[in-house]
Amino acid sequence: MSTGWSTPAVEALRAKAIGPVASFDPETTPGFDGDKAAGTDLLAQRGDVLADLQELLFANGRAGDHRSVLLVLQGMDTAGKGGIVRHVGGLLDPQGLSVKGFGKPTKEELQHDFLWRIHRALPPAGRIGIFDRSHYEDVLPVRVHNLVPQSEWEKRYDLINQFESELVAGGTTVLKCCLVVSKDEQKARLAQRLDRPDKYWKYNPGDVDERGHWDAYLEAYQAIFDLTDRDSAPWLVIPSNHKWYARLAVCELLIDALTRLDLDWPPADFDVEAEKKRLAAAD
Ligand code: AMP
Ligand code: MG
């Protein structure tokens, strides 16, 4: 079946293939030649494929398989992380999905090491977990504003790699997606939030201040890609000025990750023929 992609998303979007994020063009749709209408139609079709794969993962989890999938979403304010949760997560069966957003650490969280709250939110066996922000915040605002001394945040890249290696060794597929919007597009999206009462809840005056540190954030993202993009836990950089493209790309990346698990329906742990007979004979 044609996927509509000339280059698979997992190749076209891989951080190590895209060059410096500062010169990345968020208007582009790498690997996909169609327009918005084609992309939206395709998402509906591919969503069914994704849902079937998720059911396989869930069924295997119920049968004792310990594997799970973790999708990490990062991106500047307004990049569309919430939209991915809604529109790609929305293609999935909620019982096989766990979604966790990470905001500013609470007092309790600050008393522990930065991975403490992450450990507690990991998807159980058979589930797909989506993190809306993640442990990478601890080398993003934390680095940009030196919320902890540099000597501490610079150690975190190794700690993150170690943590993710353990996760992968334990059977979790780790997929990290960074949604990238242009500075102009962010301004337009923030302006829209101020124009629409149904979007006020998404607006945070602090977002305008963070926007003032745009280049420092790009640098912090570049460091993440340089130091933590590994084949076992890859970073995919997703141009997100076009929301339809970002959603289609994340759906495709999840399909790719689940397909690689090479799952089959778990065999019955009972005698099927005997059960058929028993049921036929039952009242
Ligand atoms: P939102 O995703 O819009 O709900 O915003 C959550 C806010 O929490 C963002 O401004 C994040 O940068 C901030 N945040 C999340 N994790 C951390 C962290 N570990 N340290 C500092 N700020 C954080
Ligand atoms: Mg926000």
PDB file of C-alpha atoms and ligand atoms in Angstrom:
ATOM      1  CA  MET A   1       0.000   0.000   0.000  1.00  0.00           C
ATOM      2  CA  SER A   2       1.291   3.444  -0.847  1.00  0.00           C
ATOM      3  CA  THR A   3       1.912   5.584   2.199  1.00  0.00           C
ATOM      4  CA  GLY A   4       2.008   8.812   0.177  1.00  0.00           C
ATOM      5  CA  TRP A   5       5.589   9.447   1.280  1.00  0.00           C
ATOM      6  CA  SER A   6       8.465   9.684  -1.201  1.00  0.00           C
ATOM      7  CA  THR A   7      10.942   9.275   1.680  1.00  0.00           C
ATOM      8  CA  PRO A   8       9.818   7.582   4.899  1.00  0.00           C
ATOM      9  CA  ALA A   9       9.208  10.108   7.686  1.00  0.00           C
ATOM     10  CA  VAL A  10      11.665   8.289   9.911  1.00  0.00           C
ATOM     11  CA  GLU A  11      14.448   9.057   7.411  1.00  0.00           C
ATOM     12  CA  ALA A  12      13.333  12.480   6.172  1.00  0.00           C
ATOM     13  CA  LEU A  13      12.965  13.904   9.683  1.00  0.00           C
ATOM     14  CA  ARG A  14      15.826  12.342  11.612  1.00  0.00           C
ATOM     15  CA  ALA A  15      17.667  15.052  13.579  1.00  0.00           C
ATOM     16  CA  LYS A  16      21.095  13.983  12.367  1.00  0.00           C
ATOM     17  CA  ALA A  17      19.909  14.273   8.755  1.00  0.00           C
ATOM     18  CA  ILE A  18      18.354  17.725   8.849  1.00  0.00           C
ATOM     19  CA  GLY A  19      21.307  20.020   9.602  1.00  0.00           C
ATOM     20  CA  PRO A  20      21.257  22.877  12.119  1.00  0.00           C
ATOM     21  CA  VAL A  21      17.818  23.534  13.585  1.00  0.00           C
ATOM     22  CA  ALA A  22      18.428  27.294  13.366  1.00  0.00           C
ATOM     23  CA  SER A  23      18.279  27.086   9.563  1.00  0.00           C
ATOM     24  CA  PHE A  24      15.486  24.531   9.433  1.00  0.00           C
ATOM     25  CA  ASP A  25      12.408  25.625   7.473  1.00  0.00           C
ATOM     26  CA  PRO A  26       9.173  24.875   9.373  1.00  0.00           C
ATOM     27  CA  GLU A  27       7.118  25.619   6.237  1.00  0.00           C
ATOM     28  CA  THR A  28       8.356  22.485   4.475  1.00  0.00           C
ATOM     29  CA  THR A  29       6.751  19.041   4.356  1.00  0.00           C
ATOM     30  CA  PRO A  30       9.792  16.716   3.981  1.00  0.00           C
ATOM     31  CA  GLY A  31       9.138  13.368   2.365  1.00  0.00           C
ATOM     32  CA  PHE A  32       5.502  14.147   1.585  1.00  0.00           C
ATOM     33  CA  ASP A  33       4.479  15.633  -1.750  1.00  0.00           C
ATOM     34  CA  GLY A  34       0.736  16.011  -1.240  1.00  0.00           C
ATOM     35  CA  ASP A  35      -1.205  19.067  -0.094  1.00  0.00           C
ATOM     36  CA  LYS A  36      -3.357  19.630   2.960  1.00  0.00           C
ATOM     37  CA  ALA A  37      -6.387  17.823   1.515  1.00  0.00           C
ATOM     38  CA  ALA A  38      -4.270  14.790   0.587  1.00  0.00           C
ATOM     39  CA  GLY A  39      -2.536  14.825   3.956  1.00  0.00           C
ATOM     40  CA  THR A  40      -5.793  15.036   5.887  1.00  0.00           C
ATOM     41  CA  ASP A  41      -7.339  12.161   3.902  1.00  0.00           C
ATOM     42  CA  LEU A  42      -4.238  10.082   4.376  1.00  0.00           C
ATOM     43  CA  LEU A  43      -4.215  10.701   8.135  1.00  0.00           C
ATOM     44  CA  ALA A  44      -7.700   9.194   8.397  1.00  0.00           C
ATOM     45  CA  GLN A  45      -6.530   6.058   6.548  1.00  0.00           C
ATOM     46  CA  ARG A  46      -3.255   5.725   8.367  1.00  0.00           C
ATOM     47  CA  GLY A  47      -5.041   6.289  11.644  1.00  0.00           C
ATOM     48  CA  ASP A  48      -6.826   2.969  11.110  1.00  0.00           C
ATOM     49  CA  VAL A  49      -3.487   1.241  10.547  1.00  0.00           C
ATOM     50  CA  LEU A  50      -2.126   2.833  13.707  1.00  0.00           C
ATOM     51  CA  ALA A  51      -5.178   1.808  15.723  1.00  0.00           C
ATOM     52  CA  ASP A  52      -4.807  -1.823  14.588  1.00  0.00           C
ATOM     53  CA  LEU A  53      -1.138  -1.843  15.577  1.00  0.00           C
ATOM     54  CA  GLN A  54      -1.996  -0.344  18.942  1.00  0.00           C
ATOM     55  CA  GLU A  55      -4.530  -3.109  19.531  1.00  0.00           C
ATOM     56  CA  LEU A  56      -1.825  -5.690  18.784  1.00  0.00           C
ATOM     57  CA  LEU A  57       0.480  -4.032  21.313  1.00  0.00           C
ATOM     58  CA  PHE A  58      -2.287  -3.936  23.901  1.00  0.00           C
ATOM     59  CA  ALA A  59      -3.247  -7.578  23.295  1.00  0.00           C
ATOM     60  CA  ASN A  60       0.365  -8.639  23.710  1.00  0.00           C
ATOM     61  CA  GLY A  61       0.644  -6.600  26.897  1.00  0.00           C
ATOM     62  CA  ARG A  62      -2.386  -8.422  28.276  1.00  0.00           C
ATOM     63  CA  ALA A  63      -0.698 -11.711  27.376  1.00  0.00           C
ATOM     64  CA  GLY A  64       2.412 -10.840  29.374  1.00  0.00           C
ATOM     65  CA  ASP A  65       4.614  -9.062  26.835  1.00  0.00           C
ATOM     66  CA  HIS A  66       6.391  -6.223  28.621  1.00  0.00           C
ATOM     67  CA  ARG A  67       6.893  -3.913  25.667  1.00  0.00           C
ATOM     68  CA  SER A  68       5.552  -0.359  25.433  1.00  0.00           C
ATOM     69  CA  VAL A  69       6.065   2.752  23.329  1.00  0.00           C
ATOM     70  CA  LEU A  70       6.920   6.228  24.589  1.00  0.00           C
ATOM     71  CA  LEU A  71       6.364   9.244  22.359  1.00  0.00           C
ATOM     72  CA  VAL A  72       8.119  12.331  23.715  1.00  0.00           C
ATOM     73  CA  LEU A  73       6.791  15.636  22.375  1.00  0.00           C
ATOM     74  CA  GLN A  74       8.829  18.792  22.634  1.00  0.00           C
ATOM     75  CA  GLY A  75       8.597  22.164  20.925  1.00  0.00           C
ATOM     76  CA  MET A  76       8.321  25.861  21.649  1.00  0.00           C
ATOM     77  CA  ASP A  77       5.045  27.330  22.905  1.00  0.00           C
ATOM     78  CA  THR A  78       2.272  27.057  20.265  1.00  0.00           C
ATOM     79  CA  ALA A  79       4.223  24.439  18.260  1.00  0.00           C
ATOM     80  CA  GLY A  80       1.197  22.133  18.418  1.00  0.00           C
ATOM     81  CA  LYS A  81       2.042  19.539  21.067  1.00  0.00           C
ATOM     82  CA  GLY A  82      -1.508  19.605  22.421  1.00  0.00           C
ATOM     83  CA  GLY A  83      -2.867  19.222  18.883  1.00  0.00           C
ATOM     84  CA  ILE A  84      -0.770  16.079  18.401  1.00  0.00           C
ATOM     85  CA  VAL A  85      -2.107  14.639  21.646  1.00  0.00           C
ATOM     86  CA  ARG A  86      -5.666  15.419  20.530  1.00  0.00           C
ATOM     87  CA  HIS A  87      -5.480  14.491  16.857  1.00  0.00           C
ATOM     88  CA  VAL A  88      -2.975  11.608  16.836  1.00  0.00           C
ATOM     89  CA  GLY A  89      -3.661  10.382  20.371  1.00  0.00           C
ATOM     90  CA  GLY A  90      -7.329  10.700  19.387  1.00  0.00           C
ATOM     91  CA  LEU A  91      -6.847   8.013  16.742  1.00  0.00           C
ATOM     92  CA  LEU A  92      -5.977   5.544  19.485  1.00  0.00           C
ATOM     93  CA  ASP A  93      -8.028   3.533  21.927  1.00  0.00           C
ATOM     94  CA  PRO A  94      -7.888   5.474  25.209  1.00  0.00           C
ATOM     95  CA  GLN A  95      -7.498   2.323  27.282  1.00  0.00           C
ATOM     96  CA  GLY A  96      -4.161   1.630  25.617  1.00  0.00           C
ATOM     97  CA  LEU A  97      -2.940   5.193  25.882  1.00  0.00           C
ATOM     98  CA  SER A  98      -1.420   7.176  28.717  1.00  0.00           C
ATOM     99  CA  VAL A  99      -0.891  10.908  28.299  1.00  0.00           C
ATOM    100  CA  LYS A 100       1.160  12.981  30.693  1.00  0.00           C
ATOM    101  CA  GLY A 101       1.970  16.685  30.508  1.00  0.00           C
ATOM    102  CA  PHE A 102       4.917  18.161  32.389  1.00  0.00           C
ATOM    103  CA  GLY A 103       4.714  21.717  33.655  1.00  0.00           C
ATOM    104  CA  LYS A 104       6.936  23.641  36.008  1.00  0.00           C
ATOM    105  CA  PRO A 105       8.055  21.184  38.683  1.00  0.00           C
ATOM    106  CA  THR A 106       6.035  21.236  41.888  1.00  0.00           C
ATOM    107  CA  LYS A 107       7.641  21.741  45.272  1.00  0.00           C
ATOM    108  CA  GLU A 108       7.566  18.003  45.805  1.00  0.00           C
ATOM    109  CA  GLU A 109       9.094  17.255  42.408  1.00  0.00           C
ATOM    110  CA  LEU A 110      11.896  19.723  43.062  1.00  0.00           C
ATOM    111  CA  GLN A 111      12.888  17.743  46.129  1.00  0.00           C
ATOM    112  CA  HIS A 112      13.780  14.790  43.914  1.00  0.00           C
ATOM    113  CA  ASP A 113      16.158  14.388  41.005  1.00  0.00           C
ATOM    114  CA  PHE A 114      14.804  15.589  37.664  1.00  0.00           C
ATOM    115  CA  LEU A 115      13.978  12.084  36.405  1.00  0.00           C
ATOM    116  CA  TRP A 116      11.835  11.177  39.417  1.00  0.00           C
ATOM    117  CA  ARG A 117       8.580  12.509  38.004  1.00  0.00           C
ATOM    118  CA  ILE A 118       9.410  10.984  34.616  1.00  0.00           C
ATOM    119  CA  HIS A 119       9.862   7.456  36.013  1.00  0.00           C
ATOM    120  CA  ARG A 120       6.478   7.680  37.671  1.00  0.00           C
ATOM    121  CA  ALA A 121       4.742   8.552  34.396  1.00  0.00           C
ATOM    122  CA  LEU A 122       6.189   5.855  32.117  1.00  0.00           C
ATOM    123  CA  PRO A 123       3.683   3.817  30.095  1.00  0.00           C
ATOM    124  CA  PRO A 124       2.940   0.338  31.484  1.00  0.00           C
ATOM    125  CA  ALA A 125       3.367  -2.798  29.357  1.00  0.00           C
ATOM    126  CA  GLY A 126       1.222  -2.824  26.225  1.00  0.00           C
ATOM    127  CA  ARG A 127       0.571   0.913  26.313  1.00  0.00           C
ATOM    128  CA  ILE A 128       1.539   3.884  24.204  1.00  0.00           C
ATOM    129  CA  GLY A 129       2.581   6.797  26.406  1.00  0.00           C
ATOM    130  CA  ILE A 130       2.658  10.381  25.168  1.00  0.00           C
ATOM    131  CA  PHE A 131       4.687  12.966  27.073  1.00  0.00           C
ATOM    132  CA  ASP A 132       3.628  16.566  26.400  1.00  0.00           C
ATOM    133  CA  ARG A 133       7.011  18.026  27.407  1.00  0.00           C
ATOM    134  CA  SER A 134       9.366  15.755  29.253  1.00  0.00           C
ATOM    135  CA  HIS A 135      12.750  15.379  30.954  1.00  0.00           C
ATOM    136  CA  TYR A 136      14.109  17.538  28.119  1.00  0.00           C
ATOM    137  CA  GLU A 137      12.589  20.591  29.822  1.00  0.00           C
ATOM    138  CA  ASP A 138      15.384  20.088  32.334  1.00  0.00           C
ATOM    139  CA  VAL A 139      17.873  21.086  29.650  1.00  0.00           C
ATOM    140  CA  LEU A 140      15.628  23.693  27.950  1.00  0.00           C
ATOM    141  CA  PRO A 141      14.203  26.453  30.206  1.00  0.00           C
ATOM    142  CA  VAL A 142      16.560  25.164  32.877  1.00  0.00           C
ATOM    143  CA  ARG A 143      19.558  25.700  30.608  1.00  0.00           C
ATOM    144  CA  VAL A 144      18.335  28.953  29.037  1.00  0.00           C
ATOM    145  CA  HIS A 145      17.717  30.526  32.458  1.00  0.00           C
ATOM    146  CA  ASN A 146      20.322  28.615  34.449  1.00  0.00           C
ATOM    147  CA  LEU A 147      17.624  27.462  36.843  1.00  0.00           C
ATOM    148  CA  VAL A 148      20.312  25.132  38.172  1.00  0.00           C
ATOM    149  CA  PRO A 149      24.034  25.855  37.792  1.00  0.00           C
ATOM    150  CA  GLN A 150      25.591  24.967  34.435  1.00  0.00           C
ATOM    151  CA  SER A 151      27.770  22.353  36.151  1.00  0.00           C
ATOM    152  CA  GLU A 152      24.533  20.544  36.979  1.00  0.00           C
ATOM    153  CA  TRP A 153      22.503  20.898  33.768  1.00  0.00           C
ATOM    154  CA  GLU A 154      25.428  19.924  31.573  1.00  0.00           C
ATOM    155  CA  LYS A 155      25.580  16.523  33.294  1.00  0.00           C
ATOM    156  CA  ARG A 156      21.982  15.882  32.391  1.00  0.00           C
ATOM    157  CA  TYR A 157      22.605  14.926  28.758  1.00  0.00           C
ATOM    158  CA  ASP A 158      24.550  11.843  29.868  1.00  0.00           C
ATOM    159  CA  LEU A 159      22.007  11.082  32.556  1.00  0.00           C
ATOM    160  CA  ILE A 160      19.224  11.296  29.981  1.00  0.00           C
ATOM    161  CA  ASN A 161      21.073   8.986  27.579  1.00  0.00           C
ATOM    162  CA  GLN A 162      21.629   6.492  30.372  1.00  0.00           C
ATOM    163  CA  PHE A 163      18.011   6.671  31.468  1.00  0.00           C
ATOM    164  CA  GLU A 164      16.711   6.178  27.928  1.00  0.00           C
ATOM    165  CA  SER A 165      19.115   3.283  27.297  1.00  0.00           C
ATOM    166  CA  GLU A 166      17.720   1.529  30.349  1.00  0.00           C
ATOM    167  CA  LEU A 167      14.193   2.201  29.184  1.00  0.00           C
ATOM    168  CA  VAL A 168      14.921   0.733  25.770  1.00  0.00           C
ATOM    169  CA  ALA A 169      16.665  -2.288  27.299  1.00  0.00           C
ATOM    170  CA  GLY A 170      13.544  -2.825  29.381  1.00  0.00           C
ATOM    171  CA  GLY A 171      11.353  -3.038  26.279  1.00  0.00           C
ATOM    172  CA  THR A 172      10.161   0.530  25.753  1.00  0.00           C
ATOM    173  CA  THR A 173      10.474   1.959  22.258  1.00  0.00           C
ATOM    174  CA  VAL A 174      11.467   5.602  22.670  1.00  0.00           C
ATOM    175  CA  LEU A 175      10.519   8.051  19.945  1.00  0.00           C
ATOM    176  CA  LYS A 176      11.289  11.739  20.427  1.00  0.00           C
ATOM    177  CA  CYS A 177       9.573  14.348  18.274  1.00  0.00           C
ATOM    178  CA  CYS A 178      10.382  18.031  18.291  1.00  0.00           C
ATOM    179  CA  LEU A 179       7.750  20.225  16.654  1.00  0.00           C
ATOM    180  CA  VAL A 180       9.303  23.294  15.093  1.00  0.00           C
ATOM    181  CA  VAL A 181       7.383  26.454  14.220  1.00  0.00           C
ATOM    182  CA  SER A 182       8.857  29.637  12.797  1.00  0.00           C
ATOM    183  CA  LYS A 183       9.039  32.743  14.934  1.00  0.00           C
ATOM    184  CA  ASP A 184       6.447  34.464  12.716  1.00  0.00           C
ATOM    185  CA  GLU A 185       4.076  31.548  12.964  1.00  0.00           C
ATOM    186  CA  GLN A 186       4.413  31.534  16.739  1.00  0.00           C
ATOM    187  CA  LYS A 187       3.508  35.218  16.827  1.00  0.00           C
ATOM    188  CA  ALA A 188       0.440  34.595  14.688  1.00  0.00           C
ATOM    189  CA  ARG A 189      -0.659  31.715  16.928  1.00  0.00           C
ATOM    190  CA  LEU A 190      -0.147  33.737  20.099  1.00  0.00           C
ATOM    191  CA  ALA A 191      -2.120  36.616  18.538  1.00  0.00           C
ATOM    192  CA  GLN A 192      -4.929  34.205  17.736  1.00  0.00           C
ATOM    193  CA  ARG A 193      -5.022  33.081  21.351  1.00  0.00           C
ATOM    194  CA  LEU A 194      -5.544  36.708  22.358  1.00  0.00           C
ATOM    195  CA  ASP A 195      -8.270  37.234  19.758  1.00  0.00           C
ATOM    196  CA  ARG A 196     -10.402  34.283  20.724  1.00  0.00           C
ATOM    197  CA  PRO A 197     -12.043  33.795  24.106  1.00  0.00           C
ATOM    198  CA  ASP A 198     -12.018  30.034  23.484  1.00  0.00           C
ATOM    199  CA  LYS A 199      -8.215  30.210  23.292  1.00  0.00           C
ATOM    200  CA  TYR A 200      -7.474  32.467  26.260  1.00  0.00           C
ATOM    201  CA  TRP A 201      -6.907  29.393  28.406  1.00  0.00           C
ATOM    202  CA  LYS A 202      -3.921  28.477  26.274  1.00  0.00           C
ATOM    203  CA  TYR A 203      -2.332  31.916  26.560  1.00  0.00           C
ATOM    204  CA  ASN A 204       0.339  32.482  29.135  1.00  0.00           C
ATOM    205  CA  PRO A 205       1.890  35.975  29.395  1.00  0.00           C
ATOM    206  CA  GLY A 206       5.208  34.241  30.126  1.00  0.00           C
ATOM    207  CA  ASP A 207       5.217  32.850  26.567  1.00  0.00           C
ATOM    208  CA  VAL A 208       6.033  36.324  25.252  1.00  0.00           C
ATOM    209  CA  ASP A 209       9.022  36.522  27.605  1.00  0.00           C
ATOM    210  CA  GLU A 210      10.251  33.094  26.518  1.00  0.00           C
ATOM    211  CA  ARG A 211       9.934  34.207  22.902  1.00  0.00           C
ATOM    212  CA  GLY A 212      12.535  36.838  23.745  1.00  0.00           C
ATOM    213  CA  HIS A 213      14.991  33.971  24.288  1.00  0.00           C
ATOM    214  CA  TRP A 214      14.291  32.353  20.915  1.00  0.00           C
ATOM    215  CA  ASP A 215      17.927  31.965  19.859  1.00  0.00           C
ATOM    216  CA  ALA A 216      18.970  30.591  23.242  1.00  0.00           C
ATOM    217  CA  TYR A 217      16.193  28.008  22.947  1.00  0.00           C
ATOM    218  CA  LEU A 218      17.348  27.057  19.458  1.00  0.00           C
ATOM    219  CA  GLU A 219      20.838  26.572  20.857  1.00  0.00           C
ATOM    220  CA  ALA A 220      19.474  24.439  23.681  1.00  0.00           C
ATOM    221  CA  TYR A 221      17.519  22.325  21.170  1.00  0.00           C
ATOM    222  CA  GLN A 222      20.606  21.958  18.998  1.00  0.00           C
ATOM    223  CA  ALA A 223      22.564  20.674  22.013  1.00  0.00           C
ATOM    224  CA  ILE A 224      19.821  18.128  22.635  1.00  0.00           C
ATOM    225  CA  PHE A 225      19.945  16.873  19.051  1.00  0.00           C
ATOM    226  CA  ASP A 226      23.759  16.794  19.064  1.00  0.00           C
ATOM    227  CA  LEU A 227      24.001  14.926  22.353  1.00  0.00           C
ATOM    228  CA  THR A 228      20.900  12.738  22.638  1.00  0.00           C
ATOM    229  CA  ASP A 229      19.868  11.684  19.106  1.00  0.00           C
ATOM    230  CA  ARG A 230      20.760   8.008  19.046  1.00  0.00           C
ATOM    231  CA  ASP A 231      19.541   5.123  16.893  1.00  0.00           C
ATOM    232  CA  SER A 232      18.083   3.482  19.993  1.00  0.00           C
ATOM    233  CA  ALA A 233      16.181   6.642  20.993  1.00  0.00           C
ATOM    234  CA  PRO A 234      16.038   8.881  17.936  1.00  0.00           C
ATOM    235  CA  TRP A 235      15.026  12.522  17.627  1.00  0.00           C
ATOM    236  CA  LEU A 236      12.733  13.460  14.774  1.00  0.00           C
ATOM    237  CA  VAL A 237      12.476  17.128  13.920  1.00  0.00           C
ATOM    238  CA  ILE A 238       9.067  17.976  12.531  1.00  0.00           C
ATOM    239  CA  PRO A 239       8.304  21.173  10.647  1.00  0.00           C
ATOM    240  CA  SER A 240       5.027  22.278  12.163  1.00  0.00           C
ATOM    241  CA  ASN A 241       3.871  25.483  10.530  1.00  0.00           C
ATOM    242  CA  HIS A 242       1.409  23.163   8.791  1.00  0.00           C
ATOM    243  CA  LYS A 243      -0.432  21.321  11.528  1.00  0.00           C
ATOM    244  CA  TRP A 244      -1.823  18.721   9.136  1.00  0.00           C
ATOM    245  CA  TYR A 245       1.712  17.724   8.154  1.00  0.00           C
ATOM    246  CA  ALA A 246       2.974  17.454  11.743  1.00  0.00           C
ATOM    247  CA  ARG A 247       0.049  15.204  12.672  1.00  0.00           C
ATOM    248  CA  LEU A 248       0.494  13.006   9.630  1.00  0.00           C
ATOM    249  CA  ALA A 249       4.229  12.720  10.298  1.00  0.00           C
ATOM    250  CA  VAL A 250       3.806  11.721  13.952  1.00  0.00           C
ATOM    251  CA  CYS A 251       1.159   9.163  12.981  1.00  0.00           C
ATOM    252  CA  GLU A 252       3.560   7.701  10.414  1.00  0.00           C
ATOM    253  CA  LEU A 253       6.433   7.608  12.922  1.00  0.00           C
ATOM    254  CA  LEU A 254       4.291   5.737  15.424  1.00  0.00           C
ATOM    255  CA  ILE A 255       3.241   3.265  12.740  1.00  0.00           C
ATOM    256  CA  ASP A 256       6.907   2.722  11.899  1.00  0.00           C
ATOM    257  CA  ALA A 257       7.850   2.190  15.560  1.00  0.00           C
ATOM    258  CA  LEU A 258       5.009  -0.265  16.168  1.00  0.00           C
ATOM    259  CA  THR A 259       5.663  -2.153  12.932  1.00  0.00           C
ATOM    260  CA  ARG A 260       9.257  -2.707  14.021  1.00  0.00           C
ATOM    261  CA  LEU A 261       7.991  -4.542  17.095  1.00  0.00           C
ATOM    262  CA  ASP A 262       6.874  -7.247  14.652  1.00  0.00           C
ATOM    263  CA  LEU A 263       3.902  -8.215  16.783  1.00  0.00           C
ATOM    264  CA  ASP A 264       1.510 -11.079  16.210  1.00  0.00           C
ATOM    265  CA  TRP A 265      -1.773 -11.851  17.900  1.00  0.00           C
ATOM    266  CA  PRO A 266      -0.992 -13.729  21.078  1.00  0.00           C
ATOM    267  CA  PRO A 267      -1.974 -17.403  20.877  1.00  0.00           C
ATOM    268  CA  ALA A 268      -4.908 -18.605  22.937  1.00  0.00           C
ATOM    269  CA  ASP A 269      -3.921 -19.853  26.382  1.00  0.00           C
ATOM    270  CA  PHE A 270      -6.880 -22.243  26.310  1.00  0.00           C
ATOM    271  CA  ASP A 271      -7.999 -25.071  24.039  1.00  0.00           C
ATOM    272  CA  VAL A 272      -9.980 -23.291  21.300  1.00  0.00           C
ATOM    273  CA  GLU A 273     -11.701 -26.400  19.950  1.00  0.00           C
ATOM    274  CA  ALA A 274     -12.674 -27.592  23.405  1.00  0.00           C
ATOM    275  CA  GLU A 275     -14.065 -24.138  24.223  1.00  0.00           C
ATOM    276  CA  LYS A 276     -16.113 -24.104  20.997  1.00  0.00           C
ATOM    277  CA  LYS A 277     -17.680 -27.403  21.977  1.00  0.00           C
ATOM    278  CA  ARG A 278     -18.320 -26.261  25.516  1.00  0.00           C
ATOM    279  CA  LEU A 279     -19.977 -23.069  24.305  1.00  0.00           C
ATOM    280  CA  ALA A 280     -22.117 -24.908  21.738  1.00  0.00           C
ATOM    281  CA  ALA A 281     -23.326 -27.235  24.454  1.00  0.00           C
ATOM    282  CA  ALA A 282     -24.006 -24.434  26.896  1.00  0.00           C
ATOM    283  CA  ASP A 283     -27.532 -23.006  27.485  1.00  0.00           C
TER     284      ASP A 283
HETATM  285  P1  AMP B   1       2.372  24.285  29.090  1.00  0.00           P
HETATM  286  O1  AMP B   1       3.006  23.135  28.358  1.00  0.00           O
HETATM  287  O2  AMP B   1       1.869  25.356  28.201  1.00  0.00           O
HETATM  288  O3  AMP B   1       1.355  23.811  30.083  1.00  0.00           O
HETATM  289  O4  AMP B   1       3.526  24.999  29.945  1.00  0.00           O
HETATM  290  C1  AMP B   1       4.278  24.319  30.873  1.00  0.00           C
HETATM  291  C2  AMP B   1       5.420  25.231  31.303  1.00  0.00           C
HETATM  292  O5  AMP B   1       6.197  24.535  32.264  1.00  0.00           O
HETATM  293  C3  AMP B   1       6.319  25.631  30.182  1.00  0.00           C
HETATM  294  O6  AMP B   1       6.630  26.988  30.267  1.00  0.00           O
HETATM  295  C4  AMP B   1       7.558  24.779  30.447  1.00  0.00           C
HETATM  296  O7  AMP B   1       8.737  25.310  29.942  1.00  0.00           O
HETATM  297  C5  AMP B   1       7.557  24.710  31.962  1.00  0.00           C
HETATM  298  N1  AMP B   1       8.338  23.574  32.440  1.00  0.00           N
HETATM  299  C6  AMP B   1       8.110  22.266  32.223  1.00  0.00           C
HETATM  300  N2  AMP B   1       9.067  21.514  32.811  1.00  0.00           N
HETATM  301  C7  AMP B   1       9.923  22.364  33.403  1.00  0.00           C
HETATM  302  C8  AMP B   1      11.110  22.192  34.165  1.00  0.00           C
HETATM  303  N3  AMP B   1      11.593  20.966  34.423  1.00  0.00           N
HETATM  304  N4  AMP B   1      11.717  23.296  34.627  1.00  0.00           N
HETATM  305  C9  AMP B   1      11.228  24.516  34.360  1.00  0.00           C
HETATM  306  N5  AMP B   1      10.125  24.753  33.651  1.00  0.00           N
HETATM  307  C10 AMP B   1       9.462  23.690  33.175  1.00  0.00           C
HETATM  308 MG    MG B   2       1.801  26.958  27.073  1.00  0.00          MG
END
